[in-house]
mmCIF file of C-alpha atoms in Angstrom:
data_model
loop_
_atom_site.group_PDB
_atom_site.id
_atom_site.type_symbol
_atom_site.label_atom_id
_atom_site.label_comp_id
_atom_site.label_asym_id
_atom_site.label_seq_id
_atom_site.Cartn_x
_atom_site.Cartn_y
_atom_site.Cartn_z
ATOM 1 C CA MET A 415 0.000 0.000 0.000
ATOM 2 C CA LYS A 416 1.327 3.416 -0.937
ATOM 3 C CA ILE A 417 0.843 6.427 1.347
ATOM 4 C CA ARG A 418 1.973 10.023 0.997
ATOM 5 C CA SER A 419 1.556 11.179 4.602
ATOM 6 C CA LEU A 420 3.442 10.267 7.738
ATOM 7 C CA LEU A 421 0.078 10.090 9.455
ATOM 8 C CA GLY A 422 -0.317 6.790 7.665
ATOM 9 C CA LEU A 423 2.254 5.314 10.015
ATOM 10 C CA PHE A 424 -0.348 5.251 12.752
ATOM 11 C CA ALA A 425 -3.119 3.858 10.572
ATOM 12 C CA TYR A 426 -1.348 0.942 8.995
ATOM 13 C CA GLY A 427 1.020 -1.780 10.022
ATOM 14 C CA ASN A 428 3.377 -2.901 7.297
ATOM 15 C CA CYS A 429 3.370 -0.219 4.641
ATOM 16 C CA GLU A 430 5.290 1.183 1.756
ATOM 17 C CA MET A 431 5.965 4.934 1.485
ATOM 18 C CA GLU A 432 6.477 6.825 -1.748
ATOM 19 C CA PHE A 433 8.412 10.107 -1.574
ATOM 20 C CA ALA A 434 8.476 13.058 -3.937
ATOM 21 C CA ASP A 435 11.508 11.723 -5.783
ATOM 22 C CA GLU A 436 9.549 8.481 -6.434
ATOM 23 C CA GLN A 437 11.895 6.430 -4.282
ATOM 24 C CA LYS A 438 10.234 3.747 -2.201
ATOM 25 C CA CYS A 439 11.025 2.259 1.164
ATOM 26 C CA SER A 440 9.355 -0.314 3.365
ATOM 27 C CA PHE A 441 8.296 0.371 6.938
ATOM 28 C CA VAL A 442 7.248 -2.120 9.592
ATOM 29 C CA TYR A 443 5.215 -0.605 12.417
ATOM 30 C CA ASP A 444 6.357 -1.650 15.892
ATOM 31 C CA PRO A 445 3.618 -1.050 18.532
ATOM 32 C CA SER A 446 6.214 -1.071 21.330
ATOM 33 C CA VAL A 447 7.839 2.099 19.957
ATOM 34 C CA ASN A 448 6.461 5.523 20.903
ATOM 35 C CA TYR A 449 6.253 7.411 17.597
ATOM 36 C CA THR A 450 5.870 11.192 17.858
ATOM 37 C CA LEU A 451 5.519 13.956 15.318
ATOM 38 C CA GLN A 452 7.577 17.106 15.822
ATOM 39 C CA SER A 453 5.433 20.197 15.272
ATOM 40 C CA ASP A 454 8.195 22.702 15.967
ATOM 41 C CA PRO A 455 11.013 22.662 13.393
ATOM 42 C CA ILE A 456 13.380 24.181 15.956
ATOM 43 C CA ASP A 457 13.043 21.037 18.084
ATOM 44 C CA CYS A 458 14.515 19.058 15.205
ATOM 45 C CA ALA A 459 17.407 21.433 14.727
ATOM 46 C CA SER A 460 20.965 20.924 15.859
ATOM 47 C CA PRO A 461 22.204 22.499 19.138
ATOM 48 C CA THR A 462 24.080 25.110 17.103
ATOM 49 C CA ILE A 463 20.906 26.219 15.320
ATOM 50 C CA LYS A 464 19.024 26.344 18.613
ATOM 51 C CA GLU A 465 21.657 28.645 20.116
ATOM 52 C CA GLU A 466 21.593 30.880 17.044
ATOM 53 C CA VAL A 467 17.818 31.165 17.323
ATOM 54 C CA LYS A 468 17.895 31.807 21.077
ATOM 55 C CA SER A 469 20.542 34.525 20.910
ATOM 56 C CA PRO A 470 18.474 37.073 18.919
ATOM 57 C CA THR A 471 15.406 36.464 21.096
ATOM 58 C CA ILE A 472 17.321 37.548 24.208
ATOM 59 C CA GLU A 473 17.977 40.829 22.420
ATOM 60 C CA LEU A 474 14.222 41.483 22.509
ATOM 61 C CA LEU A 475 14.547 42.423 26.183
ATOM 62 C CA PRO A 476 15.278 46.092 26.961
ATOM 63 C CA VAL A 477 19.025 46.588 27.275
ATOM 64 C CA LYS A 478 18.786 48.968 30.223
ATOM 65 C CA SER A 479 16.645 46.670 32.372
ATOM 66 C CA ARG A 480 17.588 43.256 30.997
ATOM 67 C CA GLN A 481 19.071 42.185 34.335
ATOM 68 C CA ARG A 482 15.802 43.016 36.096
ATOM 69 C CA TYR A 483 13.862 40.917 33.578
ATOM 70 C CA GLU A 484 16.192 37.981 34.061
ATOM 71 C CA ALA A 485 16.045 38.370 37.851
ATOM 72 C CA ALA A 486 12.225 38.287 37.786
ATOM 73 C CA TYR A 487 12.313 35.148 35.636
ATOM 74 C CA ASN A 488 14.896 33.440 37.853
ATOM 75 C CA GLU A 489 12.830 34.187 40.959
ATOM 76 C CA PHE A 490 9.837 32.464 39.385
ATOM 77 C CA ILE A 491 11.922 29.440 38.376
ATOM 78 C CA LYS A 492 13.334 29.253 41.907
ATOM 79 C CA TRP A 493 9.812 29.436 43.349
ATOM 80 C CA ARG A 494 8.703 26.567 41.089
ATOM 81 C CA ALA A 495 11.579 24.472 42.393
ATOM 82 C CA THR A 496 10.547 25.067 46.008
ATOM 83 C CA LYS A 497 7.009 23.949 45.116
ATOM 84 C CA ASN A 498 8.293 20.847 43.283
ATOM 85 C CA ILE A 499 6.751 22.047 40.024
ATOM 86 C CA GLU A 500 9.010 20.734 37.290
ATOM 87 C CA SER A 501 7.499 21.473 33.900
ATOM 88 C CA CYS A 502 4.138 23.185 34.300
ATOM 89 C CA PHE A 503 3.686 26.827 33.248
ATOM 90 C CA SER A 504 -0.085 26.859 33.462
ATOM 91 C CA GLU A 505 -2.239 29.839 34.353
ATOM 92 C CA ASP A 506 -3.193 28.234 37.666
ATOM 93 C CA VAL A 507 0.466 27.954 38.682
ATOM 94 C CA LEU A 508 1.058 31.601 37.836
ATOM 95 C CA MET A 509 -2.036 32.668 39.765
ATOM 96 C CA VAL A 510 -0.679 30.989 42.894
ATOM 97 C CA TYR A 511 2.705 32.646 42.343
ATOM 98 C CA PHE A 512 1.280 36.141 41.872
ATOM 99 C CA GLY A 513 -1.102 35.592 44.752
ATOM 100 C CA GLU A 514 1.909 35.123 47.014
ATOM 101 C CA LEU A 515 3.680 38.142 45.512
ATOM 102 C CA ALA A 516 0.595 40.289 46.135
ATOM 103 C CA GLU A 517 0.991 39.750 49.869
ATOM 104 C CA LYS A 518 4.339 41.557 49.908
ATOM 105 C CA MET A 519 4.270 43.862 46.864
ATOM 106 C CA LYS A 520 2.264 46.937 46.021
ATOM 107 C CA SER A 521 0.140 46.942 42.886
ATOM 108 C CA SER A 522 2.551 48.858 40.655
ATOM 109 C CA THR A 523 5.393 46.470 41.507
ATOM 110 C CA LEU A 524 3.116 43.496 40.909
ATOM 111 C CA TRP A 525 2.261 44.689 37.400
ATOM 112 C CA ALA A 526 5.948 45.296 36.701
ATOM 113 C CA GLN A 527 6.712 41.705 37.710
ATOM 114 C CA TYR A 528 3.928 40.491 35.432
ATOM 115 C CA SER A 529 5.280 42.473 32.491
ATOM 116 C CA MET A 530 8.841 41.211 32.942
ATOM 117 C CA LEU A 531 7.770 37.613 33.451
ATOM 118 C CA ARG A 532 5.441 37.757 30.438
ATOM 119 C CA SER A 533 8.350 38.747 28.186
ATOM 120 C CA THR A 534 10.819 36.206 29.562
ATOM 121 C CA MET A 535 8.279 33.369 29.525
ATOM 122 C CA ALA A 536 7.541 34.048 25.869
ATOM 123 C CA ILE A 537 11.249 33.985 25.042
ATOM 124 C CA ASN A 538 12.309 31.013 27.154
ATOM 125 C CA HIS A 539 9.243 28.774 27.007
ATOM 126 C CA ASN A 540 7.037 30.136 24.223
ATOM 127 C CA VAL A 541 4.279 30.762 26.785
ATOM 128 C CA ASP A 542 1.888 33.614 25.987
ATOM 129 C CA MET A 543 0.814 34.985 29.362
ATOM 130 C CA SER A 544 -1.281 37.693 27.693
ATOM 131 C CA THR A 545 -3.949 35.024 27.095
ATOM 132 C CA PHE A 546 -4.246 34.250 30.820
ATOM 133 C CA THR A 547 -7.444 36.185 31.517
ATOM 134 C CA LYS A 548 -7.898 34.868 35.054
ATOM 135 C CA LEU A 549 -4.409 36.035 35.983
ATOM 136 C CA LYS A 550 -5.130 39.521 34.638
ATOM 137 C CA ALA A 551 -8.376 39.613 36.597
ATOM 138 C CA LEU A 552 -6.440 38.712 39.749
ATOM 139 C CA LEU A 553 -3.960 41.553 39.220
ATOM 140 C CA GLN A 554 -6.747 44.026 38.480
ATOM 141 C CA ARG A 555 -8.544 43.056 41.669
ATOM 142 C CA LYS A 556 -5.344 43.574 43.657
ATOM 143 C CA SER A 557 -5.093 47.057 42.107
ATOM 144 C CA GLN A 558 -8.465 48.206 43.387
ATOM 145 C CA GLY A 559 -8.146 51.110 45.793
ATOM 146 C CA TYR A 560 -4.426 51.527 45.137
ATOM 147 C CA ARG A 561 -3.188 55.080 44.674
ATOM 148 C CA PRO A 562 0.389 55.457 43.462
ATOM 149 C CA LYS A 563 2.534 57.945 45.328
ATOM 150 C CA LYS A 564 3.693 60.722 43.041
ATOM 151 C CA SER A 565 6.776 62.750 43.722
ATOM 152 C CA LYS A 566 6.192 66.266 44.965
ATOM 153 C CA ILE A 567 7.549 69.093 42.836
ATOM 154 C CA LEU A 568 9.967 71.932 43.440
ATOM 155 C CA THR A 569 8.752 75.329 42.291
ATOM 156 C CA PRO A 570 11.000 77.815 40.467
ATOM 157 C CA GLU A 571 11.048 79.850 43.663
ATOM 158 C CA ASP A 572 12.238 76.791 45.632
ATOM 159 C CA ILE A 573 15.047 76.137 43.153
ATOM 160 C CA ASN A 574 16.170 79.763 43.002
ATOM 161 C CA LYS A 575 16.119 80.020 46.787
ATOM 162 C CA PHE A 576 18.212 76.879 47.159
ATOM 163 C CA VAL A 577 20.807 78.002 44.606
ATOM 164 C CA ASP A 578 21.123 81.359 46.369
ATOM 165 C CA ALA A 579 21.183 80.132 49.970
ATOM 166 C CA ALA A 580 22.921 76.735 49.987
ATOM 167 C CA PRO A 581 26.709 76.908 50.575
ATOM 168 C CA ASN A 582 28.825 75.776 47.638
ATOM 169 C CA ASP A 583 31.343 73.851 49.727
ATOM 170 C CA LYS A 584 28.615 71.337 50.546
ATOM 171 C CA TYR A 585 25.914 71.709 47.903
ATOM 172 C CA LEU A 586 27.631 72.718 44.644
ATOM 173 C CA PHE A 587 27.080 69.292 43.074
ATOM 174 C CA VAL A 588 23.454 69.274 44.236
ATOM 175 C CA LYS A 589 22.934 72.719 42.689
ATOM 176 C CA ILE A 590 24.234 71.880 39.225
ATOM 177 C CA ALA A 591 22.547 68.461 39.142
ATOM 178 C CA LEU A 592 19.258 70.059 40.189
ATOM 179 C CA VAL A 593 19.476 72.803 37.571
ATOM 180 C CA VAL A 594 20.426 70.389 34.777
ATOM 181 C CA GLY A 595 17.818 67.833 35.843
ATOM 182 C CA VAL A 596 14.920 70.277 35.988
ATOM 183 C CA THR A 597 15.928 72.397 32.999
ATOM 184 C CA GLY A 598 16.352 69.339 30.797
ATOM 185 C CA ALA A 599 13.421 67.367 32.273
ATOM 186 C CA CYS A 600 15.924 64.583 32.878
ATOM 187 C CA ARG A 601 15.474 61.117 34.231
ATOM 188 C CA LYS A 602 17.905 59.861 36.849
ATOM 189 C CA GLN A 603 19.629 57.502 34.437
ATOM 190 C CA GLU A 604 20.093 60.297 31.906
ATOM 191 C CA LEU A 605 21.915 62.391 34.497
ATOM 192 C CA VAL A 606 24.090 59.439 35.463
ATOM 193 C CA GLN A 607 25.030 58.826 31.820
ATOM 194 C CA LEU A 608 25.674 62.493 30.992
ATOM 195 C CA LYS A 609 29.231 62.886 29.648
ATOM 196 C CA ILE A 610 31.436 65.925 29.217
ATOM 197 C CA ASP A 611 31.286 65.231 25.478
ATOM 198 C CA ASP A 612 27.544 66.007 25.643
ATOM 199 C CA ILE A 613 28.174 69.574 26.837
ATOM 200 C CA THR A 614 29.330 72.515 24.732
ATOM 201 C CA ASP A 615 30.480 75.689 26.468
ATOM 202 C CA LEU A 616 29.244 78.613 24.375
ATOM 203 C CA GLY A 617 30.981 81.248 26.471
ATOM 204 C CA THR A 618 27.824 82.741 27.948
ATOM 205 C CA ALA A 619 25.807 79.541 28.222
ATOM 206 C CA ALA A 620 26.252 75.771 28.255
ATOM 207 C CA LEU A 621 24.506 73.670 25.618
ATOM 208 C CA PHE A 622 23.499 70.182 26.794
ATOM 209 C CA ASN A 623 22.802 67.352 24.364
ATOM 210 C CA ILE A 624 21.200 64.514 26.325
ATOM 211 C CA GLN A 625 20.191 61.209 24.781
ATOM 212 C CA ASP A 626 16.621 60.350 25.734
ATOM 213 C CA ILE A 627 16.733 56.813 27.135
ATOM 214 C CA ARG A 628 13.147 56.119 26.041
ATOM 215 C CA THR A 629 13.209 57.415 22.458
ATOM 216 C CA ASN A 630 16.981 57.299 21.807
ATOM 217 C CA LYS A 631 16.678 60.799 20.360
ATOM 218 C CA PRO A 632 18.756 63.806 21.467
ATOM 219 C CA ARG A 633 17.199 66.421 23.731
ATOM 220 C CA LEU A 634 18.861 69.839 23.607
ATOM 221 C CA PHE A 635 18.687 72.644 26.160
ATOM 222 C CA THR A 636 20.851 75.450 27.516
ATOM 223 C CA ILE A 637 21.808 76.765 30.930
ATOM 224 C CA ALA A 638 22.601 80.465 31.036
ATOM 225 C CA GLY A 639 22.883 83.409 33.422
ATOM 226 C CA GLU A 640 23.932 82.738 36.986
ATOM 227 C CA PHE A 641 23.165 79.041 36.559
ATOM 228 C CA TYR A 642 25.846 78.995 33.880
ATOM 229 C CA GLU A 643 28.240 80.319 36.512
ATOM 230 C CA VAL A 644 27.297 77.382 38.755
ATOM 231 C CA TYR A 645 28.091 75.033 35.859
ATOM 232 C CA LYS A 646 31.481 76.668 35.229
ATOM 233 C CA HIS A 647 32.376 76.505 38.916
ATOM 234 C CA TYR A 648 31.613 72.783 39.108
ATOM 235 C CA ALA A 649 33.228 71.921 35.739
ATOM 236 C CA ALA A 650 36.440 73.713 36.753
ATOM 237 C CA LEU A 651 36.843 71.371 39.737
ATOM 238 C CA ARG A 652 37.117 68.282 37.542
ATOM 239 C CA PRO A 653 40.399 66.446 38.306
ATOM 240 C CA ALA A 654 43.030 66.566 35.579
ATOM 241 C CA ASN A 655 44.073 63.548 33.491
ATOM 242 C CA MET A 656 40.806 61.678 33.994
ATOM 243 C CA THR A 657 39.841 58.887 31.611
ATOM 244 C CA GLU A 658 36.271 58.812 32.958
ATOM 245 C CA ARG A 659 33.982 60.851 30.670
ATOM 246 C CA ARG A 660 30.928 61.064 32.916
ATOM 247 C CA PHE A 661 30.191 64.635 33.925
ATOM 248 C CA PHE A 662 28.839 64.207 37.441
ATOM 249 C CA LEU A 663 31.577 63.253 39.890
ATOM 250 C CA ASN A 664 31.461 62.812 43.637
ATOM 251 C CA TYR A 665 31.849 66.163 45.422
ATOM 252 C CA GLN A 666 33.237 66.492 48.947
ATOM 253 C CA ASN A 667 34.627 69.422 50.921
ATOM 254 C CA GLY A 668 34.688 71.732 47.929
ATOM 255 C CA LYS A 669 36.472 69.266 45.621
ATOM 256 C CA CYS A 670 35.490 66.729 42.973
ATOM 257 C CA THR A 671 36.889 63.225 43.295
ATOM 258 C CA LYS A 672 37.456 60.773 40.457
ATOM 259 C CA GLN A 673 34.467 58.647 41.448
ATOM 260 C CA PRO A 674 31.368 59.036 39.224
ATOM 261 C CA VAL A 675 28.044 59.662 40.925
ATOM 262 C CA GLY A 676 25.601 56.740 40.954
ATOM 263 C CA ILE A 677 21.875 56.653 40.320
ATOM 264 C CA ASN A 678 20.907 56.457 44.004
ATOM 265 C CA LYS A 679 22.770 59.645 44.841
ATOM 266 C CA ILE A 680 21.171 61.400 41.871
ATOM 267 C CA GLY A 681 17.766 60.221 43.059
ATOM 268 C CA SER A 682 18.342 61.646 46.546
ATOM 269 C CA ILE A 683 18.977 65.202 45.310
ATOM 270 C CA PRO A 684 15.357 66.481 45.446
ATOM 271 C CA LYS A 685 15.050 65.209 49.023
ATOM 272 C CA GLN A 686 18.270 67.024 49.985
ATOM 273 C CA VAL A 687 16.906 70.249 48.505
ATOM 274 C CA ALA A 688 13.563 69.869 50.275
ATOM 275 C CA THR A 689 15.317 69.111 53.567
ATOM 276 C CA PHE A 690 17.524 72.189 53.271
ATOM 277 C CA LEU A 691 14.509 74.384 52.483
ATOM 278 C CA LYS A 692 12.560 72.789 55.359
ATOM 279 C CA LEU A 693 9.695 71.791 53.074
ATOM 280 C CA ASN A 694 6.999 69.457 54.386
ATOM 281 C CA ASN A 695 7.487 65.716 53.841
ATOM 282 C CA PRO A 696 10.925 65.876 52.184
ATOM 283 C CA GLU A 697 10.854 62.091 51.698
ATOM 284 C CA LEU A 698 8.176 62.604 49.030
ATOM 285 C CA TYR A 699 10.636 64.473 46.807
ATOM 286 C CA THR A 700 11.959 61.536 44.794
ATOM 287 C CA GLY A 701 14.047 61.125 41.658
ATOM 288 C CA HIS A 702 10.941 61.754 39.538
ATOM 289 C CA CYS A 703 10.918 65.301 40.886
ATOM 290 C CA PHE A 704 13.204 66.554 38.089
ATOM 291 C CA ARG A 705 10.752 65.840 35.271
ATOM 292 C CA ARG A 706 7.626 66.700 37.251
ATOM 293 C CA SER A 707 9.079 70.030 38.359
ATOM 294 C CA SER A 708 10.198 70.827 34.819
ATOM 295 C CA ALA A 709 6.621 70.534 33.573
ATOM 296 C CA THR A 710 5.541 73.345 35.913
ATOM 297 C CA ILE A 711 8.116 75.870 34.676
ATOM 298 C CA PRO A 712 6.825 78.005 31.779
ATOM 299 C CA ILE A 713 9.201 78.377 28.850
ATOM 300 C CA GLU A 714 10.806 81.830 28.888
ATOM 301 C CA SER A 715 9.029 82.551 32.160
ATOM 302 C CA SER A 716 9.461 86.151 33.255
ATOM 303 C CA CYS A 717 8.967 85.270 36.907
ATOM 304 C CA SER A 718 11.743 82.702 37.085
ATOM 305 C CA ARG A 719 15.441 82.621 36.345
ATOM 306 C CA LEU A 720 15.045 78.922 35.572
ATOM 307 C CA SER A 721 13.648 78.744 32.070
ATOM 308 C CA PRO A 722 14.263 75.591 30.014
ATOM 309 C CA THR A 723 14.986 76.545 26.411
ATOM 310 C CA VAL A 724 15.374 74.074 23.568
ATOM 311 C CA LEU A 725 17.632 75.574 20.914
ATOM 312 C CA THR A 726 17.438 73.359 17.850
ATOM 313 C CA THR A 727 18.891 75.958 15.484
ATOM 314 C CA LEU A 728 21.669 76.902 17.870
ATOM 315 C CA ALA A 729 22.450 73.241 18.476
ATOM 316 C CA SER A 730 23.104 72.616 14.792
ATOM 317 C CA GLN A 731 25.788 75.305 14.900
ATOM 318 C CA PHE A 732 27.592 74.141 18.010
ATOM 319 C CA THR A 733 27.235 70.371 18.411
ATOM 320 C CA ALA A 734 30.263 69.857 16.192
ATOM 321 C CA ALA A 735 32.310 72.513 17.988
ATOM 322 C CA PRO A 736 35.267 71.480 20.186
ATOM 323 C CA ASN A 737 34.359 70.862 23.797
ATOM 324 C CA PRO A 738 36.219 73.161 26.217
ATOM 325 C CA SER A 739 35.252 70.922 29.155
ATOM 326 C CA SER A 740 37.386 68.065 27.883
#
């Protein structure tokens, strides 16, 4: 008997198969053998091909937070091991897992864990968690009544008062980081990554070219007037013969060290300002304060010395100019 489909293997005993090139071969069905059909061509591939396929999929994770994604995935795998769950990635298993997380995490963190695990599960196990409607319903129920805490903002008057009153020997770094952060509506990571190559001294102002970490597009703004003097004062304290290109360096006792400032120290700046000004609840002034405060400052405001100005035309003239800071 001639058959043209492998499905015939399970319907007949002794059979003869005819292939596209008209060659024939005989096949004897053995009921003691477990015959399976591979539906995924990758499963049939060599280990080398599997690695080549896996490598690009890892690149789908955000570069900046890839370690957080992998940590969230590893925590879930570790939890499965403690529960003696070896191979199941069902919705019920995930509901138990997120139910336990909900007891120790706030709603926003819970959704972040879901997002990271959804991406890593799709990459590592081809599991589409977006179809788990019961799990989504669980997370939505845990979100009921939750109000996220938003960072308080610093007004232009607060910023001007701090720059005028705070002593430079202790707060010079805080001053320039605050002015740059609010003027440029910067995120903490953007301030950490700011390099001296991203700054052009125009003589009467400093032009900043910051790479937006969300859009990967440049964001241009200037600092002028007395805030430019604060920039010059801080930039002049940079140690000589440094290979490190990051602009913000640790500042102690009126001097800059060779150690770059980390993201936690950048994030603590609004709280330091609020504490110095004796504002209420200084702990509510978080690293998000830079961008939130920037949104409240009118462009070219006549009532504030802090006026963020995006100079696209001016930037095209000076971005290629030599950098005096370097």
